XYZ file of C-alpha atoms in Angstrom:
447
model
C -4.801 35.223 -24.270
C -5.613 32.498 -26.397
C -8.675 32.004 -28.409
C -9.419 29.126 -27.363
C -10.085 30.595 -23.684
C -11.400 33.728 -24.541
C -14.371 31.373 -26.232
C -15.036 29.096 -23.840
C -13.323 30.796 -20.531
C -9.736 30.362 -18.968
C -8.555 26.908 -18.782
C -6.055 24.888 -20.499
C -6.138 21.860 -23.675
C -7.542 18.709 -22.964
C -8.486 17.592 -19.433
C -11.685 15.812 -18.172
C -14.755 16.812 -16.302
C -15.721 14.235 -13.717
C -18.762 14.843 -11.683
C -17.973 17.055 -8.438
C -20.363 15.039 -6.115
C -20.323 17.852 -3.489
C -23.794 18.860 -2.547
C -23.018 16.739 0.548
C -20.726 18.993 2.056
C -20.421 22.281 0.326
C -23.031 24.208 2.511
C -21.865 22.655 5.451
C -19.998 25.539 8.152
C -16.389 23.933 9.231
C -16.889 21.997 12.008
C -13.965 21.342 15.221
C -12.842 17.829 15.565
C -12.568 17.305 19.134
C -8.809 15.344 20.730
C -7.947 11.770 19.787
C -6.613 10.481 23.911
C -4.145 9.272 21.646
C -2.054 11.424 18.573
C 0.780 10.259 16.569
C 2.765 12.718 14.523
C 4.892 11.084 12.270
C 8.550 13.474 11.548
C 8.582 13.357 7.454
C 5.588 14.206 7.224
C 6.851 16.928 4.396
C 8.795 16.821 0.965
C 12.714 17.048 2.664
C 15.133 15.494 5.456
C 12.222 14.548 8.162
C 12.462 16.612 11.696
C 14.360 15.819 15.035
C 12.725 15.521 17.945
C 13.023 17.813 20.428
C 11.196 15.928 23.554
C 11.642 12.961 25.421
C 9.280 9.960 26.418
C 7.179 10.500 29.810
C 7.921 14.810 29.049
C 4.989 16.550 29.530
C 3.474 19.340 26.411
C 1.400 21.887 25.902
C -0.775 22.748 22.721
C 1.235 24.625 19.974
C 4.480 23.216 21.156
C 7.181 22.385 19.389
C 7.934 19.092 19.139
C 10.242 18.642 16.274
C 12.622 21.356 14.705
C 14.012 20.871 11.221
C 17.697 19.220 10.248
C 18.006 21.668 7.372
C 16.886 23.855 4.884
C 14.023 21.450 3.168
C 12.532 20.424 6.281
C 9.651 22.173 8.751
C 9.398 21.964 12.894
C 6.130 19.363 14.349
C 4.468 21.337 16.770
C 2.217 19.570 19.530
C -1.732 19.698 18.419
C -2.287 18.656 22.128
C -1.427 19.683 25.046
C -0.365 16.264 26.983
C 2.541 13.637 27.706
C 5.219 12.205 25.292
C 4.284 8.503 25.015
C 6.951 7.506 23.225
C 9.174 7.622 19.763
C 8.656 4.810 17.989
C 7.956 3.409 13.952
C 4.761 3.531 13.373
C 2.716 2.993 10.381
C 1.746 6.041 7.749
C -0.036 6.579 4.686
C 2.469 6.065 2.354
C 3.507 3.106 3.104
C 7.115 1.742 5.366
C 6.779 2.756 9.141
C 8.583 6.066 10.167
C 9.532 7.128 13.552
C 7.051 9.241 15.381
C 6.211 11.023 18.323
C 3.057 9.161 20.380
C 1.162 11.768 22.554
C -1.085 10.870 25.090
C -3.110 14.300 25.210
C -4.908 15.884 28.660
C -8.187 14.367 29.310
C -11.130 18.110 28.809
C -8.027 19.672 28.450
C -9.194 23.040 25.987
C -9.074 24.162 22.086
C -6.522 26.938 23.690
C -3.557 27.378 22.351
C -0.528 27.677 24.833
C 2.260 28.448 23.064
C 2.063 31.398 20.594
C 4.868 34.002 20.103
C 3.058 37.124 18.295
C 4.876 39.155 15.742
C 5.246 42.574 14.134
C 5.778 41.570 10.339
C 5.220 45.460 9.227
C 8.745 45.255 9.147
C 9.619 42.281 8.639
C 12.364 41.637 5.500
C 11.340 39.068 2.833
C 13.764 36.973 4.402
C 12.809 36.981 7.770
C 8.963 36.476 6.776
C 10.358 33.286 4.822
C 12.443 31.817 8.078
C 8.565 32.718 9.832
C 6.807 30.936 7.596
C 9.648 27.995 8.278
C 9.334 28.174 11.724
C 5.450 27.426 11.546
C 5.894 24.072 10.003
C 3.541 25.342 7.072
C 3.516 23.017 3.757
C 1.206 23.115 0.654
C -1.754 22.673 1.598
C -3.012 21.085 -0.910
C -1.056 18.078 -1.053
C 2.186 17.720 -2.111
C 3.149 18.670 1.654
C 5.863 20.983 0.062
C 8.072 23.341 2.194
C 6.458 26.289 1.815
C 9.132 28.216 2.871
C 11.070 26.563 0.045
C 8.568 27.858 -2.511
C 9.103 31.037 -1.917
C 12.888 31.333 -1.838
C 13.342 31.848 -5.358
C 16.639 32.136 -7.305
C 17.791 36.205 -7.027
C 18.299 35.371 -11.099
C 14.281 34.705 -11.339
C 12.719 37.730 -10.890
C 9.053 36.776 -9.648
C 6.562 39.115 -11.369
C 2.966 37.137 -10.564
C 1.989 35.235 -7.498
C -0.692 32.700 -8.054
C -2.982 31.264 -5.591
C -5.118 28.034 -6.738
C -8.855 28.209 -5.504
C -10.007 25.567 -7.854
C -10.617 22.827 -5.727
C -11.344 20.571 -9.008
C -10.771 16.556 -7.598
C -15.183 15.379 -6.722
C -16.224 15.610 -3.265
C -13.504 17.836 -1.984
C -14.679 20.631 -0.854
C -12.444 22.273 2.653
C -11.248 25.096 0.409
C -14.527 25.506 -0.941
C -15.447 26.190 2.879
C -11.864 28.220 3.561
C -12.675 31.192 0.891
C -16.273 31.533 2.401
C -15.259 31.794 6.035
C -11.749 32.517 6.302
C -11.402 34.589 3.162
C -10.337 37.683 5.622
C -6.931 35.191 6.803
C -6.793 34.574 2.856
C -6.113 37.565 1.788
C -3.365 38.667 4.414
C -1.797 35.592 3.801
C -1.691 36.537 0.136
C -0.133 39.517 1.193
C 2.492 38.731 3.681
C 3.316 35.849 0.147
C 3.956 38.480 -2.281
C 5.580 40.835 -0.015
C 8.121 37.339 0.075
C 8.546 36.828 -3.162
C 8.655 40.686 -4.382
C 5.954 39.535 -6.136
C 4.072 43.604 -8.944
C 0.600 41.226 -8.659
C -1.351 38.302 -7.006
C -4.522 36.720 -9.163
C -6.488 34.184 -7.054
C -8.197 31.695 -9.886
C -12.100 29.815 -8.648
C -14.026 27.929 -10.733
C -16.689 29.492 -11.824
C -18.911 27.043 -10.274
C -18.186 28.937 -7.479
C -19.557 32.242 -7.884
C -19.934 32.571 -3.404
C -16.174 31.838 -2.791
C -15.565 34.163 -5.360
C -17.233 37.372 -4.026
C -16.515 36.443 -0.753
C -12.477 37.200 -1.881
C -13.492 40.219 -3.396
C -14.802 41.147 -0.325
C -11.714 41.289 2.217
C -10.160 42.650 -0.944
C -9.082 46.647 -0.944
C -9.471 49.181 -3.555
C -5.065 49.729 -3.378
C -4.603 46.119 -3.082
C -2.765 44.685 -6.451
C -4.640 41.156 -5.985
C -7.596 39.949 -8.280
C -9.719 37.255 -8.135
C -10.363 35.416 -11.334
C -12.822 32.788 -12.709
C -11.573 29.822 -14.416
C -13.677 27.132 -16.231
C -15.125 24.060 -14.086
C -12.430 21.549 -15.125
C -9.999 18.844 -14.041
C -6.659 18.919 -13.575
C -7.579 23.122 -13.190
C -5.973 22.853 -9.943
C -2.991 22.008 -11.084
C 0.023 24.627 -11.481
C 1.287 24.420 -14.733
C -2.555 24.504 -16.272
C -3.738 27.374 -13.798
C -1.045 29.109 -15.203
C -1.889 28.385 -18.620
C -5.736 29.188 -17.519
C -4.305 33.296 -15.932
C -1.988 34.433 -17.599
C -1.928 32.161 -20.850
C 2.187 31.183 -19.794
C 3.211 27.748 -20.311
C 6.145 25.999 -18.268
C 9.252 24.067 -20.232
C 9.115 20.328 -19.411
C 11.586 20.167 -16.458
C 11.780 23.521 -15.291
C 9.919 25.492 -12.468
C 7.310 27.877 -11.825
C 9.570 30.755 -11.537
C 11.393 30.556 -13.919
C 8.929 32.001 -16.176
C 8.191 34.715 -13.099
C 5.443 32.920 -11.566
C 4.700 30.941 -7.647
C 1.703 28.795 -7.320
C 0.143 28.185 -3.804
C -2.985 26.357 -2.541
C -5.582 29.076 -0.815
C -5.895 27.072 2.108
C -2.072 27.247 2.354
C -2.998 31.484 2.450
C -5.175 30.938 5.449
C -2.699 29.331 7.125
C 0.054 32.268 6.658
C -2.781 34.647 7.410
C -3.899 32.827 10.616
C -0.612 31.556 12.519
C 2.630 34.228 11.406
C 0.837 36.989 12.979
C 0.247 34.488 16.530
C 3.701 33.715 16.000
C 2.069 30.030 15.880
C 2.943 26.751 14.806
C 0.954 24.713 12.331
C -1.053 22.111 14.450
C -4.630 22.045 12.794
C -6.455 21.980 9.217
C -9.606 21.674 7.471
C -10.356 18.548 6.098
C -13.686 16.948 3.680
C -14.634 14.317 5.085
C -17.440 13.061 2.832
C -18.489 9.901 0.357
C -21.460 7.616 -0.410
C -19.946 5.857 3.308
C -19.933 8.642 5.895
C -22.549 9.073 7.890
C -22.053 12.883 9.261
C -20.148 14.169 5.876
C -18.424 18.163 6.177
C -15.088 20.125 6.134
C -13.997 19.874 9.821
C -10.687 21.436 11.802
C -8.468 18.106 12.452
C -5.918 18.109 14.827
C -2.909 16.892 12.655
C -1.776 13.590 14.128
C -5.428 12.538 14.528
C -5.570 8.680 13.868
C -7.368 7.701 11.283
C -9.951 5.348 12.712
C -10.546 7.442 15.471
C -11.495 10.578 12.605
C -13.669 7.787 10.643
C -15.764 6.682 14.200
C -16.221 10.565 14.672
C -17.972 11.260 11.543
C -19.655 7.406 11.225
C -18.199 5.661 8.394
C -19.089 1.076 7.455
C -17.168 -0.387 9.501
C -17.904 -4.015 8.491
C -18.336 -3.251 4.918
C -15.374 -3.501 2.354
C -15.060 0.587 1.567
C -12.303 1.888 -0.377
C -11.108 4.625 2.170
C -8.531 7.394 -0.107
C -6.233 10.209 1.320
C -7.079 13.476 -0.810
C -9.309 13.103 -3.254
C -10.535 10.119 -6.467
C -8.591 10.990 -8.336
C -4.765 11.832 -6.984
C -5.379 11.008 -3.762
C -4.020 7.212 -2.295
C -6.202 4.122 -0.677
C -5.507 3.250 2.534
C -5.136 -0.345 3.408
C -4.957 0.068 7.271
C -6.688 2.983 9.639
C -3.718 3.474 12.583
C -2.025 5.887 9.776
C -2.805 9.680 11.391
C -3.238 12.667 9.514
C -0.844 14.329 8.505
C 0.300 18.002 7.449
C -1.016 17.576 3.664
C -4.128 15.605 4.219
C -7.307 17.802 2.805
C -9.407 15.076 2.514
C -11.043 11.814 3.480
C -13.060 9.529 1.360
C -15.047 6.371 2.132
C -16.148 4.445 -1.112
C -17.858 1.192 -0.256
C -17.658 -1.551 -3.316
C -19.632 -0.942 -6.327
C -20.041 3.410 -5.770
C -19.728 6.224 -7.729
C -15.732 6.444 -8.936
C -15.513 3.193 -7.478
C -15.571 1.001 -10.561
C -15.263 -3.216 -11.032
C -11.312 -2.951 -10.967
C -11.452 -5.821 -13.729
C -8.566 -4.887 -15.861
C -8.985 -5.387 -19.542
C -5.621 -5.985 -22.631
C -5.412 -1.663 -23.597
C -7.257 -1.371 -27.390
C -5.775 1.452 -28.381
C -8.328 3.646 -28.442
C -6.490 7.115 -27.841
C -9.215 8.471 -24.753
C -6.403 8.886 -22.518
C -3.888 10.360 -24.685
C -7.209 13.141 -26.019
C -7.138 13.430 -22.236
C -3.432 14.373 -21.050
C -3.334 17.954 -19.632
C 0.486 18.210 -20.566
C 0.364 15.896 -24.063
C 1.077 12.109 -22.974
C 1.205 9.352 -24.705
C 0.203 7.668 -21.667
C -0.530 4.393 -24.047
C 2.782 4.160 -24.894
C 4.282 4.512 -21.371
C 2.156 1.713 -20.355
C 3.318 -0.937 -22.872
C 6.928 0.582 -21.882
C 5.870 -0.116 -17.909
C 4.987 -3.394 -19.011
C 8.673 -3.953 -20.501
C 9.627 -2.585 -17.553
C 11.708 0.210 -19.681
C 11.324 2.640 -16.485
C 14.896 4.162 -18.380
C 13.018 4.644 -21.456
C 9.253 5.997 -20.007
C 12.159 9.030 -18.486
C 14.233 9.303 -21.459
C 12.066 9.525 -24.229
C 8.676 9.439 -23.308
C 8.788 12.852 -20.506
C 7.768 10.461 -18.127
C 8.652 13.380 -15.833
C 5.734 15.761 -16.651
C 3.477 13.391 -15.581
C 2.045 15.001 -12.185
C -0.680 11.630 -12.053
C -3.527 13.730 -12.110
C -5.455 10.579 -13.274
C -7.382 11.869 -16.130
C -5.891 8.762 -18.148
C -7.105 6.650 -15.624
C -10.420 8.292 -15.230
C -11.555 7.818 -18.976
C -9.932 4.283 -19.993
C -12.551 1.669 -21.183
C -9.950 -1.066 -20.206
C -10.027 0.338 -16.790
C -6.541 0.082 -16.653
C -4.503 1.937 -13.676
C -1.876 3.820 -15.850
C -1.215 6.425 -13.425
C -0.723 3.319 -11.000
C 1.928 2.312 -13.709
C 3.302 5.835 -13.896
C 4.277 6.418 -10.111
C 5.479 3.025 -9.368
C 7.787 3.700 -12.675
C 9.136 6.973 -11.022
C 9.762 5.504 -8.214
C 11.634 2.940 -9.410
C 13.499 5.856 -10.893
C 14.103 7.928 -8.370
C 15.611 4.420 -6.590
C 18.037 4.025 -9.734
C 19.595 7.277 -9.424
C 20.216 7.699 -4.982
């Protein structure tokens, strides 16, 4: 272990310390949200090709039933979050921007939360390949925000043996406490999911990294670990972005993922704590992913908390259920305020990857006046970048539209858009937004 980690607690170089702002929700038990009368299920909720609809207009479906199938190995199916009727399959607004094809469901009035479509599975004799197939059929994607199909992350090429499964229990974004509550309330499911994932990747050990400001979560998880389990819970320093996979690997194992490489190439697979809870809950039941825990918080929310929200719930319905300032110019963020994206319309639905909905009225903390000033070359952004980039130089190249140079000579693709540079910039330059645009344009150029 490095000298820095030994002296200051397990962590990584650089990073920032934004205010936590978690007090409104971290002590509140998870509550269940009612069904919206109309649900919208985009077919492209995950990284990879969109799923293909299995239903038609006016068809009746039951809660848990598959309504769209995976089209290839990079895709996952979609399951109905409600019992009801297919109202149509249309282009609908999404949080990503462009409209996308979606299945629209009309929920049956007064239906219960009972999941009618399940196929219990005996997982004890399943091979690694069968476990990974079961995870794909459950439609599970990364619950930390990336929406990368979990089965693809666990399907590691044979030439790269994995020795360690790392679980991200850090939740270092301000406001978000969904993972914290999952560790407290669903620890048994988390550990069950980790055991299955370890079998899937044939890992010798699993390490759950939890920030040291969550001692009750650490204790709760340890209660479910047996003496002969090769699973441990390790405290890491509270710091942003401690939960990103390269930073967590550095803190826990003192290994570095080379530029352009994946964690499995150094023997590690990383998953989010909520993803493990979903695997532990859903696989034994043979049930699909139809709901998830979401933090709804921020100064604009009247009833903040952590809610189990059916996938497909319109954002407007969710916010009206918890109360929000409809007439004020609030900024609404999906995910955390550091890495999340602002939504312009409330017609978009909750999808599988959304971990939080944050409502920030104008002028509230973490929503500074967006007046942009010229770069003063202070170097603060360089000092905090966790992967050692020079955001000031990248911004200068972005302004000159030299996007290829940013990628080829300045390692643009190593940026994982944590937002540390934007957070510390005294000129309020939206650096990370510049980099997202540059990467998007480079992808278009290469396609």
